PDB file of C-alpha atoms in Angstrom:
ATOM      1  CA  ASP A   1       0.000   0.000   0.000  1.00 65.00           C
ATOM      2  CA  THR A   2       1.282   3.448  -0.916  1.00 69.00           C
ATOM      3  CA  ALA A   3       1.707   5.562   2.218  1.00 91.00           C
ATOM      4  CA  VAL A   4       1.221   8.971   0.589  1.00 95.00           C
ATOM      5  CA  SER A   5      -0.382   8.881  -2.814  1.00 95.00           C
ATOM      6  CA  GLN A   6      -0.868  11.764  -5.202  1.00 96.00           C
ATOM      7  CA  THR A   7      -2.947  11.888  -8.324  1.00 96.00           C
ATOM      8  CA  PRO A   8      -2.308  12.546 -11.073  1.00 97.00           C
ATOM      9  CA  LYS A   9       1.420  11.905 -11.453  1.00 96.00           C
ATOM     10  CA  TYR A  10       1.544  14.024 -14.584  1.00 97.00           C
ATOM     11  CA  LEU A  11      -0.669  16.912 -15.597  1.00 97.00           C
ATOM     12  CA  VAL A  12      -0.398  18.913 -18.808  1.00 98.00           C
ATOM     13  CA  THR A  13      -2.815  21.765 -19.209  1.00 97.00           C
ATOM     14  CA  GLN A  14      -3.285  25.072 -20.950  1.00 97.00           C
ATOM     15  CA  MET A  15      -2.837  28.493 -19.468  1.00 97.00           C
ATOM     16  CA  GLY A  16      -5.963  29.821 -17.818  1.00 97.00           C
ATOM     17  CA  ASN A  17      -7.359  26.428 -16.880  1.00 97.00           C
ATOM     18  CA  ASP A  18      -8.276  25.323 -13.361  1.00 98.00           C
ATOM     19  CA  LYS A  19      -6.870  22.046 -12.083  1.00 97.00           C
ATOM     20  CA  SER A  20      -6.710  20.000  -8.890  1.00 97.00           C
ATOM     21  CA  ILE A  21      -4.139  17.635  -7.443  1.00 98.00           C
ATOM     22  CA  LYS A  22      -5.293  15.105  -4.879  1.00 97.00           C
ATOM     23  CA  CYS A  23      -3.329  13.659  -1.991  1.00 97.00           C
ATOM     24  CA  GLU A  24      -4.190  10.897   0.418  1.00 97.00           C
ATOM     25  CA  GLN A  25      -2.190   9.321   3.239  1.00 96.00           C
ATOM     26  CA  ASN A  26      -2.922   6.065   5.038  1.00 94.00           C
ATOM     27  CA  LEU A  27      -0.330   6.468   7.784  1.00 91.00           C
ATOM     28  CA  GLY A  28      -2.639   7.931  10.390  1.00 90.00           C
ATOM     29  CA  HIS A  29      -0.639  11.161  10.350  1.00 90.00           C
ATOM     30  CA  ASP A  30      -2.281  14.324  11.621  1.00 89.00           C
ATOM     31  CA  THR A  31      -0.459  16.873   9.464  1.00 90.00           C
ATOM     32  CA  MET A  32      -0.196  17.195   5.699  1.00 93.00           C
ATOM     33  CA  TYR A  33       1.804  19.554   3.506  1.00 94.00           C
ATOM     34  CA  TRP A  34       2.218  20.811  -0.015  1.00 96.00           C
ATOM     35  CA  TYR A  35       5.659  21.594  -1.370  1.00 96.00           C
ATOM     36  CA  LYS A  36       6.630  23.010  -4.744  1.00 96.00           C
ATOM     37  CA  GLN A  37       9.827  21.972  -6.504  1.00 96.00           C
ATOM     38  CA  ASP A  38      10.848  24.335  -9.277  1.00 94.00           C
ATOM     39  CA  SER A  39      12.882  23.637 -12.385  1.00 92.00           C
ATOM     40  CA  LYS A  40      16.108  24.146 -10.426  1.00 91.00           C
ATOM     41  CA  LYS A  41      15.012  21.469  -7.947  1.00 91.00           C
ATOM     42  CA  PHE A  42      14.442  23.958  -5.151  1.00 93.00           C
ATOM     43  CA  LEU A  43      11.800  22.728  -2.692  1.00 94.00           C
ATOM     44  CA  LYS A  44       9.657  25.240  -0.879  1.00 93.00           C
ATOM     45  CA  ILE A  45       6.743  24.724   1.469  1.00 92.00           C
ATOM     46  CA  MET A  46       3.398  26.123   0.389  1.00 94.00           C
ATOM     47  CA  PHE A  47       0.843  24.963   2.948  1.00 92.00           C
ATOM     48  CA  SER A  48       0.332  22.667   5.889  1.00 90.00           C
ATOM     49  CA  TYR A  49      -2.817  21.397   7.542  1.00 89.00           C
ATOM     50  CA  ASN A  50      -3.146  19.836  10.960  1.00 87.00           C
ATOM     51  CA  ASN A  51      -6.380  17.931  11.538  1.00 81.00           C
ATOM     52  CA  LYS A  52      -8.073  19.910   8.753  1.00 81.00           C
ATOM     53  CA  GLU A  53      -6.887  23.249  10.112  1.00 86.00           C
ATOM     54  CA  LEU A  54      -4.615  25.469   8.015  1.00 87.00           C
ATOM     55  CA  ILE A  55      -1.351  25.947   9.916  1.00 84.00           C
ATOM     56  CA  ILE A  56       1.219  27.160   7.408  1.00 82.00           C
ATOM     57  CA  ASN A  57       0.306  29.428   4.527  1.00 83.00           C
ATOM     58  CA  GLU A  58       3.415  30.713   2.829  1.00 85.00           C
ATOM     59  CA  THR A  59       3.464  33.549   0.329  1.00 80.00           C
ATOM     60  CA  VAL A  60       1.587  31.782  -2.424  1.00 89.00           C
ATOM     61  CA  PRO A  61      -0.720  33.391  -5.011  1.00 91.00           C
ATOM     62  CA  ASN A  62      -4.393  33.308  -4.106  1.00 92.00           C
ATOM     63  CA  ARG A  63      -4.941  31.160  -7.155  1.00 96.00           C
ATOM     64  CA  PHE A  64      -3.661  28.265  -5.056  1.00 95.00           C
ATOM     65  CA  SER A  65      -6.183  26.940  -2.570  1.00 94.00           C
ATOM     66  CA  PRO A  66      -5.666  23.874  -0.413  1.00 93.00           C
ATOM     67  CA  LYS A  67      -8.617  21.911   0.847  1.00 93.00           C
ATOM     68  CA  SER A  68      -8.584  19.256   3.543  1.00 92.00           C
ATOM     69  CA  PRO A  69     -11.869  17.346   3.817  1.00 91.00           C
ATOM     70  CA  ASP A  70     -10.385  15.146   6.544  1.00 90.00           C
ATOM     71  CA  LYS A  71      -6.991  14.565   8.061  1.00 88.00           C
ATOM     72  CA  ALA A  72      -6.150  11.836   5.547  1.00 94.00           C
ATOM     73  CA  HIS A  73      -6.678  14.059   2.509  1.00 95.00           C
ATOM     74  CA  LEU A  74      -5.206  17.339   1.336  1.00 95.00           C
ATOM     75  CA  ASN A  75      -6.042  18.548  -2.143  1.00 96.00           C
ATOM     76  CA  LEU A  76      -4.535  21.470  -4.023  1.00 97.00           C
ATOM     77  CA  HIS A  77      -6.683  23.469  -6.390  1.00 97.00           C
ATOM     78  CA  ILE A  78      -5.087  25.930  -8.783  1.00 97.00           C
ATOM     79  CA  ASN A  79      -7.117  28.532 -10.645  1.00 97.00           C
ATOM     80  CA  SER A  80      -6.160  30.388 -13.813  1.00 97.00           C
ATOM     81  CA  LEU A  81      -2.967  28.435 -14.369  1.00 97.00           C
ATOM     82  CA  GLU A  82       0.097  30.360 -15.533  1.00 97.00           C
ATOM     83  CA  LEU A  83       3.288  29.224 -17.248  1.00 96.00           C
ATOM     84  CA  GLY A  84       5.216  29.871 -14.034  1.00 94.00           C
ATOM     85  CA  ASP A  85       3.131  27.322 -12.186  1.00 96.00           C
ATOM     86  CA  SER A  86       4.914  24.544 -14.053  1.00 97.00           C
ATOM     87  CA  ALA A  87       6.728  22.535 -11.397  1.00 97.00           C
ATOM     88  CA  VAL A  88       6.612  19.328  -9.425  1.00 97.00           C
ATOM     89  CA  TYR A  89       4.222  19.477  -6.503  1.00 97.00           C
ATOM     90  CA  PHE A  90       4.840  17.191  -3.563  1.00 97.00           C
ATOM     91  CA  CYS A  91       2.406  16.204  -0.889  1.00 97.00           C
ATOM     92  CA  ALA A  92       3.818  15.060   2.444  1.00 95.00           C
ATOM     93  CA  SER A  93       2.571  14.008   5.835  1.00 93.00           C
ATOM     94  CA  SER A  94       3.852  13.647   9.370  1.00 90.00           C
ATOM     95  CA  HIS A  95       2.662  13.067  12.908  1.00 83.00           C
ATOM     96  CA  VAL A  96       3.069  15.617  15.672  1.00 71.00           C
ATOM     97  CA  LEU A  97       4.508  12.975  17.956  1.00 67.00           C
ATOM     98  CA  ASN A  98       7.325  11.884  15.676  1.00 65.00           C
ATOM     99  CA  ARG A  99       7.865  14.367  12.878  1.00 60.00           C
ATOM    100  CA  GLY A 100      11.244  15.219  14.281  1.00 62.00           C
ATOM    101  CA  ARG A 101      12.102  11.587  14.514  1.00 66.00           C
ATOM    102  CA  TYR A 102      11.012  10.633  11.024  1.00 70.00           C
ATOM    103  CA  GLY A 103      10.703  13.873   9.122  1.00 79.00           C
ATOM    104  CA  TYR A 104       8.014  13.870   6.535  1.00 88.00           C
ATOM    105  CA  THR A 105       6.783  11.053   4.326  1.00 91.00           C
ATOM    106  CA  PHE A 106       6.524  12.343   0.790  1.00 94.00           C
ATOM    107  CA  GLY A 107       4.313  11.356  -2.070  1.00 95.00           C
ATOM    108  CA  SER A 108       5.865  10.687  -5.449  1.00 94.00           C
ATOM    109  CA  GLY A 109       5.040  14.136  -6.774  1.00 96.00           C
ATOM    110  CA  THR A 110       2.858  15.564  -9.532  1.00 97.00           C
ATOM    111  CA  ARG A 111       4.613  17.086 -12.491  1.00 97.00           C
ATOM    112  CA  LEU A 112       2.470  19.985 -13.682  1.00 97.00           C
ATOM    113  CA  THR A 113       3.215  21.433 -17.100  1.00 97.00           C
ATOM    114  CA  VAL A 114       1.355  24.528 -18.218  1.00 97.00           C
ATOM    115  CA  VAL A 115       1.483  25.216 -21.958  1.00 97.00           C
TER     116      VAL A 115
ATOM    117  CA  ALA B   1      14.539  33.026   9.390  1.00 77.00           C
ATOM    118  CA  GLN B   2      16.379  29.773   9.056  1.00 84.00           C
ATOM    119  CA  THR B   3      18.437  29.038   5.972  1.00 92.00           C
ATOM    120  CA  VAL B   4      20.138  25.926   4.682  1.00 96.00           C
ATOM    121  CA  THR B   5      23.131  26.154   2.363  1.00 97.00           C
ATOM    122  CA  GLN B   6      24.605  23.411   0.233  1.00 97.00           C
ATOM    123  CA  SER B   7      27.673  24.830  -1.447  1.00 96.00           C
ATOM    124  CA  GLN B   8      28.297  21.954  -3.854  1.00 96.00           C
ATOM    125  CA  PRO B   9      25.801  21.894  -6.732  1.00 96.00           C
ATOM    126  CA  GLU B  10      27.375  18.732  -8.153  1.00 97.00           C
ATOM    127  CA  MET B  11      29.841  16.108  -7.050  1.00 97.00           C
ATOM    128  CA  SER B  12      31.272  12.939  -8.508  1.00 97.00           C
ATOM    129  CA  VAL B  13      32.771   9.940  -6.791  1.00 97.00           C
ATOM    130  CA  GLN B  14      34.212   6.682  -7.995  1.00 97.00           C
ATOM    131  CA  GLU B  15      32.197   3.598  -7.175  1.00 97.00           C
ATOM    132  CA  ALA B  16      33.259   2.058  -3.824  1.00 97.00           C
ATOM    133  CA  GLU B  17      34.910   5.305  -2.714  1.00 98.00           C
ATOM    134  CA  THR B  18      33.782   7.664   0.040  1.00 98.00           C
ATOM    135  CA  VAL B  19      32.234  11.062  -0.557  1.00 98.00           C
ATOM    136  CA  THR B  20      31.189  13.870   1.778  1.00 98.00           C
ATOM    137  CA  LEU B  21      28.400  16.321   0.997  1.00 98.00           C
ATOM    138  CA  SER B  22      28.489  19.625   2.827  1.00 98.00           C
ATOM    139  CA  CYS B  23      25.652  21.502   4.478  1.00 98.00           C
ATOM    140  CA  THR B  24      25.545  24.529   6.719  1.00 98.00           C
ATOM    141  CA  TYR B  25      22.530  26.160   8.262  1.00 97.00           C
ATOM    142  CA  ASP B  26      21.641  29.276  10.121  1.00 95.00           C
ATOM    143  CA  THR B  27      19.263  29.374  13.065  1.00 93.00           C
ATOM    144  CA  SER B  28      18.733  30.985  16.427  1.00 92.00           C
ATOM    145  CA  GLU B  29      16.865  27.966  17.772  1.00 89.00           C
ATOM    146  CA  SER B  30      18.573  25.621  20.183  1.00 86.00           C
ATOM    147  CA  ASP B  31      16.460  22.525  19.619  1.00 85.00           C
ATOM    148  CA  TYR B  32      15.812  21.326  16.103  1.00 89.00           C
ATOM    149  CA  TYR B  33      16.138  18.393  13.740  1.00 91.00           C
ATOM    150  CA  LEU B  34      18.268  17.988  10.658  1.00 94.00           C
ATOM    151  CA  PHE B  35      17.753  15.594   7.787  1.00 95.00           C
ATOM    152  CA  TRP B  36      19.310  14.404   4.592  1.00 97.00           C
ATOM    153  CA  TYR B  37      16.878  13.436   1.844  1.00 96.00           C
ATOM    154  CA  LYS B  38      17.723  11.638  -1.371  1.00 97.00           C
ATOM    155  CA  GLN B  39      15.855  12.236  -4.613  1.00 97.00           C
ATOM    156  CA  PRO B  40      16.741   9.707  -7.324  1.00 95.00           C
ATOM    157  CA  PRO B  41      15.579  10.145 -10.943  1.00 92.00           C
ATOM    158  CA  SER B  42      12.296   8.516  -9.932  1.00 91.00           C
ATOM    159  CA  ARG B  43      11.560  11.825  -8.172  1.00 93.00           C
ATOM    160  CA  GLN B  44      10.649  10.145  -4.879  1.00 93.00           C
ATOM    161  CA  MET B  45      11.910  11.948  -1.767  1.00 94.00           C
ATOM    162  CA  ILE B  46      13.589   9.409   0.502  1.00 94.00           C
ATOM    163  CA  LEU B  47      14.740  10.121   4.040  1.00 93.00           C
ATOM    164  CA  VAL B  48      18.365   9.008   4.354  1.00 95.00           C
ATOM    165  CA  ILE B  49      19.330  10.051   7.863  1.00 94.00           C
ATOM    166  CA  ARG B  50      18.261  12.391  10.634  1.00 93.00           C
ATOM    167  CA  GLN B  51      19.927  14.105  13.581  1.00 93.00           C
ATOM    168  CA  GLU B  52      18.458  15.616  16.725  1.00 89.00           C
ATOM    169  CA  ALA B  53      20.305  18.791  17.669  1.00 90.00           C
ATOM    170  CA  TYR B  54      20.340  17.876  21.351  1.00 88.00           C
ATOM    171  CA  LYS B  55      22.278  14.691  20.632  1.00 86.00           C
ATOM    172  CA  GLN B  56      26.012  15.060  20.376  1.00 86.00           C
ATOM    173  CA  GLN B  57      26.501  11.633  18.863  1.00 92.00           C
ATOM    174  CA  ASN B  58      26.568  11.626  15.092  1.00 94.00           C
ATOM    175  CA  ALA B  59      23.822   9.615  13.429  1.00 93.00           C
ATOM    176  CA  THR B  60      24.706   6.576  11.338  1.00 94.00           C
ATOM    177  CA  GLU B  61      22.583   4.482   8.983  1.00 93.00           C
ATOM    178  CA  ASN B  62      24.552   1.673   7.359  1.00 95.00           C
ATOM    179  CA  ARG B  63      26.864   3.339   4.784  1.00 97.00           C
ATOM    180  CA  PHE B  64      25.547   6.812   5.582  1.00 98.00           C
ATOM    181  CA  SER B  65      26.801   8.912   8.463  1.00 97.00           C
ATOM    182  CA  VAL B  66      26.782  12.551   9.409  1.00 97.00           C
ATOM    183  CA  ASN B  67      29.283  14.922  10.936  1.00 97.00           C
ATOM    184  CA  PHE B  68      27.177  17.247  13.053  1.00 96.00           C
ATOM    185  CA  GLN B  69      28.980  20.295  14.388  1.00 96.00           C
ATOM    186  CA  LYS B  70      26.364  22.270  16.293  1.00 94.00           C
ATOM    187  CA  ALA B  71      28.541  25.231  17.164  1.00 94.00           C
ATOM    188  CA  ALA B  72      29.646  25.590  13.568  1.00 95.00           C
ATOM    189  CA  LYS B  73      26.096  24.878  12.313  1.00 96.00           C
ATOM    190  CA  SER B  74      27.429  22.268   9.985  1.00 97.00           C
ATOM    191  CA  PHE B  75      25.789  18.979   9.016  1.00 97.00           C
ATOM    192  CA  SER B  76      27.713  17.022   6.400  1.00 98.00           C
ATOM    193  CA  LEU B  77      26.768  13.632   4.970  1.00 98.00           C
ATOM    194  CA  LYS B  78      29.350  10.954   4.378  1.00 98.00           C
ATOM    195  CA  ILE B  79      28.579   8.082   2.034  1.00 98.00           C
ATOM    196  CA  SER B  80      30.968   5.156   2.318  1.00 98.00           C
ATOM    197  CA  ASP B  81      31.472   2.457  -0.302  1.00 97.00           C
ATOM    198  CA  SER B  82      29.513   4.444  -2.873  1.00 98.00           C
ATOM    199  CA  GLN B  83      27.206   2.420  -5.075  1.00 97.00           C
ATOM    200  CA  LEU B  84      25.639   3.188  -8.423  1.00 97.00           C
ATOM    201  CA  GLY B  85      22.254   3.350  -6.736  1.00 96.00           C
ATOM    202  CA  ASP B  86      23.460   6.267  -4.636  1.00 97.00           C
ATOM    203  CA  ALA B  87      23.362   8.554  -7.671  1.00 97.00           C
ATOM    204  CA  ALA B  88      20.726  11.162  -6.898  1.00 97.00           C
ATOM    205  CA  MET B  89      20.046  14.691  -5.714  1.00 97.00           C
ATOM    206  CA  TYR B  90      20.737  15.016  -2.008  1.00 98.00           C
ATOM    207  CA  PHE B  91      18.960  17.634   0.033  1.00 97.00           C
ATOM    208  CA  CYS B  92      19.969  18.827   3.446  1.00 97.00           C
ATOM    209  CA  ALA B  93      16.955  19.932   5.471  1.00 95.00           C
ATOM    210  CA  TYR B  94      16.185  21.704   8.720  1.00 94.00           C
ATOM    211  CA  ARG B  95      12.976  21.353  10.675  1.00 90.00           C
ATOM    212  CA  SER B  96      12.058  24.585  12.369  1.00 81.00           C
ATOM    213  CA  ALA B  97      10.069  25.004  15.572  1.00 77.00           C
ATOM    214  CA  ASP B  98       7.021  26.039  13.534  1.00 78.00           C
ATOM    215  CA  ASP B  99       7.163  22.691  11.738  1.00 79.00           C
ATOM    216  CA  LYS B 100       8.475  23.807   8.381  1.00 82.00           C
ATOM    217  CA  ILE B 101      11.123  21.691   6.761  1.00 88.00           C
ATOM    218  CA  ILE B 102      13.484  24.043   4.976  1.00 92.00           C
ATOM    219  CA  PHE B 103      15.560  22.498   2.242  1.00 95.00           C
ATOM    220  CA  GLY B 104      18.918  23.413   0.797  1.00 96.00           C
ATOM    221  CA  LYS B 105      19.253  23.714  -2.958  1.00 96.00           C
ATOM    222  CA  GLY B 106      20.600  20.213  -3.277  1.00 97.00           C
ATOM    223  CA  THR B 107      23.764  18.485  -4.429  1.00 98.00           C
ATOM    224  CA  ARG B 108      23.641  16.243  -7.463  1.00 97.00           C
ATOM    225  CA  LEU B 109      25.814  13.206  -6.829  1.00 98.00           C
ATOM    226  CA  HIS B 110      27.235  11.214  -9.727  1.00 98.00           C
ATOM    227  CA  ILE B 111      28.718   7.760  -9.195  1.00 97.00           C
ATOM    228  CA  LEU B 112      31.426   6.848 -11.662  1.00 97.00           C
ATOM    229  CA  PRO B 113      31.724   3.118 -12.482  1.00 93.00           C
TER     230      PRO B 113
END
């Protein structure tokens, strides 16, 4: 069983479209995250949710909106896609009791290409 | 704000040799965690090793070990007996008190057969 699963793995879309990336974890973790990895491989946190509550909200355009229906799911919706949104988006999860011990568990990433 | 610096964008090592990847960080916190993550071409982020700042003993995981120098804010990764499967991007990471993991820009490691 995949611990943190993201769908889709690849997403090609046109500028101006709206798209969503889904993430689910079956580890029983209480916190989930979205990270963006740009073309230079730099990873930067975007959002985190703890038990469905938004905890971290970095400087991200309002076109990006995370949604957490329950603590096992954290989806990322992107409106009005722009060329600069092309990147790999990683979902991750952790548990408050052991995130220092084990860091985060990452999904396999979604490569978003905006054309 | 915390920062993580990896000064070596790329490194190469001969198979079976030892290589050390450098990482320095800046923080005013006294208690924190440090990690090394590996990202092979498959794109998966894999935790290689972790270190609690309050522990003086350097962490070791099989062929991977760290040299943690808290006063110098240095956290290097040593890979012994390098194998072809070790070829990947390696990211040094710092977990801050507000639960962000801050990554360095990565070091691409090539293993030469």
